[in-house]
Every structure is written in C-alpha cells, then in structure tokens.
C-alpha cells in the first residue's frame, strides 16, 4: 500500500464515540486501528490528515440539516448505506443521534444473531465461531451488569431546575452520564429520577437531558450563550463536552461555572417552552 493510499484509508471521527460514529466506521469498512480521533470543535484539518476521510465530524460528513436546524445522523449520507435506506438499522441510528434517544429495535439476542452472521461470512465456523461471539458479547453483558450495580450504589447530588430534577456533576471522575440516571429520594422521602445532568469538568461546562425524557428544551438558551453548542433537538447546551473538550474558559459574558449556568437556566426556563412550541418558532 502506498503512503497516499494509506492516508486515504484513515477515518477520522470525534472522540467519546457514540452510535453514529461507530456506525460510520462500520460502514466505511476501515480497520479500527486506523481510526483517528479529533474533537468536533476543531475547525481546520491537521496537515497530516488533509486527505483522510472525516465522518460524523463537522470537517467532513456530519449529517443533513432540516430547515428548522435539526441535524440527522452522519452515516445516512454515506454511499455505502444506499441499499439500507429506511431500514430499521438506519432508523435506529438516526433517531438516537438526532433526538438523543430511540425506541430500541434490536435486543441483545439479535446482536448475537448479527455477530454470528458477520463471523460466518468471514468463514468462521464451529467452536471458533462460538468463541468469537463470546469475545464480543461477554464484555457487553459484563458492562451492562456493571452499570446496573453502579446505578444502585452511586451517590448523586440532586438539584431542581423548575419542576425538573437534575444530577450535578462537578470535577468528578464519573464520566458516564448514565450513572446519574437512577432513582433518588429527596428530602421528603419521595423518589425522583434525574431528567438530566448539569456538569463542570475542567473547562467543560454544560447541561444535558437524558433519554427518554423530552423536556426541558435547551434551545431557548441559545441567545444567552453565544459561541456555545446547542444541540439542534434541544437536549444539550454546552461549552465543551466529551466529544469536543475545551482547553479554554467559556466566552466572556457567558457562564463561567456551574453556579452561573444554573442561575441562567433557572431564569430562562422559569416559563418552560415545550419542544413543539420551539419547533414552531423556528419554522
């Protein structure tokens, strides 16, 4: 393989991979070891990646945008999926990436069936086929069990933003927002599950809504947060995230810490705007 063709076989995606980024790599057919990671807020291609293929990244394929600003999954634009248009697989990926959650179309047993089909297409048979499936499924099942145990034991600080309870994460080692999505008892003994998380990790500062909740909508924050990222479907507003970590403080005039962000969110959302209302205002 020539040096030029080797560079062209490199795929660049954002770090802290999500379902869309994983799908892009899968459909591209590239060796996982040749995947490079570049934060999504970087605005210029590094010289060494000038001819690499950028997927699920603003410097390459990032997904179609509707008139209202809603951005769809990047993998839908890949020529490799032309024969899968409107398939349950692409709908699953697109819905999750566009809205932050999805109605699951594939269960764990289906994943095993899919792995068996993939490995058999590679000529793997017998015990080696079973072993290959185990190599993939055992870490997934162990990881799911670990998440369930952590949800039951992890102590989370709960704050209220209007009628919505949010988990608070400040400079914590807990980088997985799902660990906050547990049932917590408030001071009155009533159980409430966080609908999202307000976080501050170094210079990263933001607020995000968990699946499958559809409120609150953070798009009304946009006029108050110039330079920040506001997700087109309203489930995230942030200055820096795991996908696009920041090494500098937020712009002057915008919140500089979680307390200021909390105050702004409480003020703006004191009269909640529903997603439907927000959608109508942008059309």
Coordinates of C-alpha atoms in Angstrom, one line a residue:
X1 CA 0.0 0.0 0.0
X2 CA 1.4 3.4 -1.0
X3 CA 1.8 6.2 1.5
X4 CA -1.0 8.2 -0.2
X5 CA -3.5 5.3 -0.2
X6 CA -2.6 4.5 3.4
X7 CA -3.6 8.1 4.4
X8 CA -6.8 7.8 2.4
X9 CA -7.8 4.6 4.2
X10 CA -7.7 6.6 7.5
X11 CA -11.1 7.6 9.0
X12 CA -11.4 10.5 11.4
X13 CA -14.3 10.7 13.9
X14 CA -14.9 12.6 17.1
X15 CA -13.7 11.2 20.5
X16 CA -16.1 9.7 23.1
X17 CA -17.7 7.8 20.3
X18 CA -21.5 7.5 20.0
X19 CA -23.7 5.2 18.0
X20 CA -23.4 7.3 14.8
X21 CA -19.6 7.4 14.9
X22 CA -19.4 3.7 15.4
X23 CA -21.8 3.1 12.5
X24 CA -19.7 5.4 10.3
X25 CA -16.6 3.3 11.0
X26 CA -18.5 0.1 10.5
X27 CA -20.0 1.1 7.1
X28 CA -16.6 2.6 5.9
X29 CA -15.1 -0.9 6.3
X30 CA -11.9 0.6 7.7
X31 CA -9.7 -1.2 10.2
X32 CA -10.5 0.1 13.7
X33 CA -6.8 0.5 14.3
X34 CA -6.6 3.1 11.5
X35 CA -9.3 5.3 13.1
X36 CA -8.1 8.7 14.3
X37 CA -9.9 10.9 16.8
X38 CA -10.3 14.7 16.5
X39 CA -12.5 16.9 18.8
X40 CA -15.6 18.1 17.0
X41 CA -14.9 21.8 17.6
X42 CA -11.7 21.8 15.7
X43 CA -12.2 24.0 12.6
X44 CA -9.2 23.1 10.4
X45 CA -7.9 19.8 9.2
X46 CA -4.4 18.9 10.6
X47 CA -1.9 18.7 7.7
X48 CA -1.2 15.0 8.3
X49 CA -5.0 14.3 7.9
X50 CA -5.6 16.5 4.9
X51 CA -6.7 13.6 2.7
X52 CA -8.3 11.4 5.4
X53 CA -12.0 10.7 5.4
X54 CA -13.8 12.7 8.1
X55 CA -17.1 11.0 9.3
X56 CA -19.5 12.2 12.0
X57 CA -17.4 15.4 12.1
X58 CA -18.0 19.0 11.1
X59 CA -14.9 18.9 8.9
X60 CA -16.4 16.1 6.8
X61 CA -19.8 14.3 6.7
X62 CA -21.9 15.5 9.6
X63 CA -25.5 14.8 8.5
X64 CA -28.2 16.7 6.7
X65 CA -29.8 19.7 8.4
X66 CA -33.6 20.4 8.2
X67 CA -34.9 23.9 7.7
X68 CA -35.6 24.1 11.4
X69 CA -32.0 23.3 12.2
X70 CA -32.4 19.6 13.2
X71 CA -29.3 17.7 12.2
X72 CA -29.6 14.0 11.3
X73 CA -27.0 11.1 11.7
X74 CA -23.9 11.4 9.5
X75 CA -23.9 7.8 8.4
X76 CA -27.1 8.3 6.4
X77 CA -25.1 10.3 3.9
X78 CA -22.5 7.6 3.3
X79 CA -22.8 6.0 -0.2
X80 CA -22.1 2.6 1.5
X81 CA -25.6 2.6 3.0
X82 CA -27.6 3.4 -0.1
X83 CA -29.1 -0.1 -0.1
X84 CA -30.2 0.3 3.5
X85 CA -32.4 3.4 3.2
X86 CA -35.4 3.3 5.5
X87 CA -34.1 0.1 7.2
X88 CA -34.8 -0.4 10.9
X89 CA -31.0 -0.2 11.4
X90 CA -30.6 3.2 10.0
X91 CA -33.7 4.5 11.6
X92 CA -32.4 3.3 15.0
X93 CA -29.1 5.1 14.5
X94 CA -30.7 8.3 13.1
X95 CA -33.3 8.6 15.8
X96 CA -30.8 8.2 18.6
X97 CA -28.3 10.7 17.1
X98 CA -31.0 13.2 16.2
X99 CA -33.1 13.2 19.3
X100 CA -30.7 11.8 21.9
X101 CA -32.7 8.6 22.4
X102 CA -34.6 6.0 20.4
X103 CA -37.1 3.2 20.6
X104 CA -34.8 0.1 20.6
X105 CA -35.3 -2.1 17.5
X106 CA -32.6 -4.6 18.3
X107 CA -32.3 -6.6 21.5
X108 CA -29.3 -8.5 22.9
X109 CA -30.3 -11.8 21.3
X110 CA -30.5 -10.0 17.9
X111 CA -26.9 -8.8 18.5
X112 CA -25.8 -12.4 18.9
X113 CA -27.5 -13.4 15.7
X114 CA -25.9 -10.4 13.9
X115 CA -22.5 -11.4 15.2
X116 CA -23.0 -15.0 14.1
X117 CA -23.9 -13.8 10.6
X118 CA -20.9 -11.5 10.3
X119 CA -18.4 -14.1 11.5
X120 CA -19.9 -16.8 9.3
X121 CA -19.5 -14.5 6.3
X122 CA -15.8 -14.4 7.2
X123 CA -15.6 -18.2 7.1
X124 CA -15.5 -18.7 10.9
X125 CA -17.2 -22.0 12.0
X126 CA -17.7 -24.4 14.9
X127 CA -16.1 -23.6 18.3
X128 CA -14.1 -20.7 16.9
X129 CA -17.4 -19.1 15.8
X130 CA -18.8 -19.5 19.3
X131 CA -15.5 -18.2 20.8
X132 CA -15.7 -15.1 18.5
X133 CA -19.2 -14.4 19.6
X134 CA -18.2 -14.7 23.3
X135 CA -15.3 -12.3 22.8
X136 CA -17.8 -9.6 21.7
X137 CA -20.8 -10.4 23.9
X138 CA -19.2 -11.1 27.3
X139 CA -17.7 -7.6 27.7
X140 CA -21.1 -6.1 26.7
X141 CA -23.1 -8.1 29.3
X142 CA -20.4 -7.6 32.0
X143 CA -20.5 -3.8 31.2
X144 CA -24.3 -3.7 31.4
X145 CA -24.2 -5.5 34.7
X146 CA -21.6 -3.1 36.0
X147 CA -23.8 -0.1 35.0
X148 CA -26.8 -1.6 36.8
X149 CA -24.7 -2.2 40.0
X150 CA -23.3 1.4 39.8
X151 CA -26.7 2.9 39.4
X152 CA -27.8 1.2 42.6
X153 CA -24.9 2.3 44.7
X154 CA -23.7 5.6 43.2
X155 CA -24.5 8.7 45.3
X156 CA -25.6 11.6 43.2
X157 CA -26.3 15.2 44.2
X158 CA -29.7 16.2 43.0
X159 CA -30.8 19.7 42.2
X160 CA -34.1 21.1 41.0
X161 CA -34.4 23.3 37.9
X162 CA -38.0 24.3 37.8
X163 CA -40.0 21.1 38.0
X164 CA -37.1 19.0 36.7
X165 CA -34.6 17.2 39.0
X166 CA -31.1 17.2 37.6
X167 CA -28.0 15.4 38.7
X168 CA -25.0 17.6 39.5
X169 CA -21.5 16.5 38.4
X170 CA -18.6 18.8 39.2
X171 CA -15.0 17.8 38.5
X172 CA -15.9 14.2 39.2
X173 CA -14.2 11.0 37.9
X174 CA -17.7 9.8 36.8
X175 CA -17.7 10.5 33.1
X176 CA -20.7 8.3 32.2
X177 CA -23.9 10.3 32.4
X178 CA -26.0 7.1 32.7
X179 CA -24.6 6.6 36.2
X180 CA -26.7 9.5 37.2
X181 CA -29.9 8.1 35.8
X182 CA -31.0 6.4 38.9
X183 CA -33.9 6.8 41.3
X184 CA -33.0 9.2 44.2
X185 CA -35.0 10.0 47.3
X186 CA -35.4 13.7 48.1
X187 CA -35.6 15.3 51.5
X188 CA -39.3 14.4 51.8
X189 CA -38.6 10.8 51.0
X190 CA -40.2 11.0 47.6
X191 CA -38.4 9.2 44.8
X192 CA -37.4 11.2 41.7
X193 CA -35.3 10.2 38.8
X194 CA -33.0 12.9 37.2
X195 CA -34.0 14.0 33.8
X196 CA -30.5 15.2 33.0
X197 CA -27.2 16.3 34.3
X198 CA -25.6 19.7 34.9
X199 CA -21.8 19.3 34.7
X200 CA -18.5 21.1 35.1
X201 CA -15.3 19.1 34.2
X202 CA -12.3 21.4 33.9
X203 CA -13.3 24.0 31.3
X204 CA -16.1 21.8 30.1
X205 CA -19.5 23.2 31.2
X206 CA -23.0 22.2 30.2
X207 CA -26.4 20.8 30.8
X208 CA -27.8 17.7 29.1
X209 CA -31.1 15.9 29.1
X210 CA -31.2 12.1 29.5
X211 CA -33.2 9.7 27.3
X212 CA -36.1 9.1 27.1
X213 CA -37.2 12.4 28.6
X214 CA -38.3 15.0 26.0
X215 CA -38.3 18.1 28.4
X216 CA -36.8 20.6 29.2
X217 CA -35.8 22.0 25.8
X218 CA -32.5 24.0 26.0
X219 CA -32.8 25.7 22.6
X220 CA -34.2 28.9 24.3
X221 CA -30.7 29.3 25.9
X222 CA -29.1 29.9 22.6
X223 CA -29.4 33.8 22.6
X224 CA -27.8 33.9 26.1
X225 CA -24.9 31.5 25.2
X226 CA -23.1 32.9 22.1
X227 CA -20.3 30.6 21.0
X228 CA -21.7 27.6 22.9
X229 CA -23.0 24.5 21.3
X230 CA -26.8 24.0 21.4
X231 CA -28.0 20.7 20.0
X232 CA -30.5 21.1 17.2
X233 CA -33.1 19.0 19.0
X234 CA -32.6 20.8 22.3
X235 CA -31.3 18.1 24.6
X236 CA -27.8 19.6 25.2
X237 CA -26.3 23.1 25.8
X238 CA -22.6 23.2 26.5
X239 CA -19.2 24.8 26.3
X240 CA -17.1 21.7 25.9
X241 CA -18.1 18.1 26.2
X242 CA -16.5 14.6 25.9
X243 CA -16.8 14.9 22.1
X244 CA -15.3 18.4 22.0
X245 CA -13.3 19.0 25.2
X246 CA -12.3 22.6 25.8
X247 CA -8.9 23.9 26.9
X248 CA -10.0 27.5 27.4
X249 CA -12.8 29.1 29.5
X250 CA -16.2 30.0 28.1
X251 CA -16.6 33.3 26.2
X252 CA -16.8 36.4 28.3
X253 CA -20.3 37.3 29.2
X254 CA -21.5 33.7 29.4
X255 CA -21.5 31.4 32.5
X256 CA -18.0 30.6 33.8
X257 CA -19.0 27.9 36.2
X258 CA -21.9 25.6 37.1
X259 CA -23.4 28.0 39.6
X260 CA -23.7 30.8 36.9
X261 CA -25.0 28.2 34.4
X262 CA -27.6 27.0 36.9
X263 CA -28.8 30.6 37.5
X264 CA -29.1 31.3 33.8
X265 CA -31.0 28.0 33.1
X266 CA -33.4 28.7 36.0
X267 CA -34.1 32.2 34.7
X268 CA -34.6 31.3 31.1
X269 CA -36.6 28.2 31.8
X270 CA -38.8 29.8 34.5
X271 CA -41.5 29.8 31.9
X272 CA -40.9 26.4 30.2
X273 CA -41.0 26.3 26.4
X274 CA -42.1 22.9 25.0
X275 CA -40.3 21.2 22.2
X276 CA -43.4 21.5 20.0
X277 CA -43.6 25.3 20.7
X278 CA -39.9 25.7 20.0
X279 CA -40.2 23.8 16.7
X280 CA -43.0 26.0 15.6
X281 CA -41.0 29.1 16.4
X282 CA -38.2 28.1 14.1
X283 CA -40.3 27.3 11.0

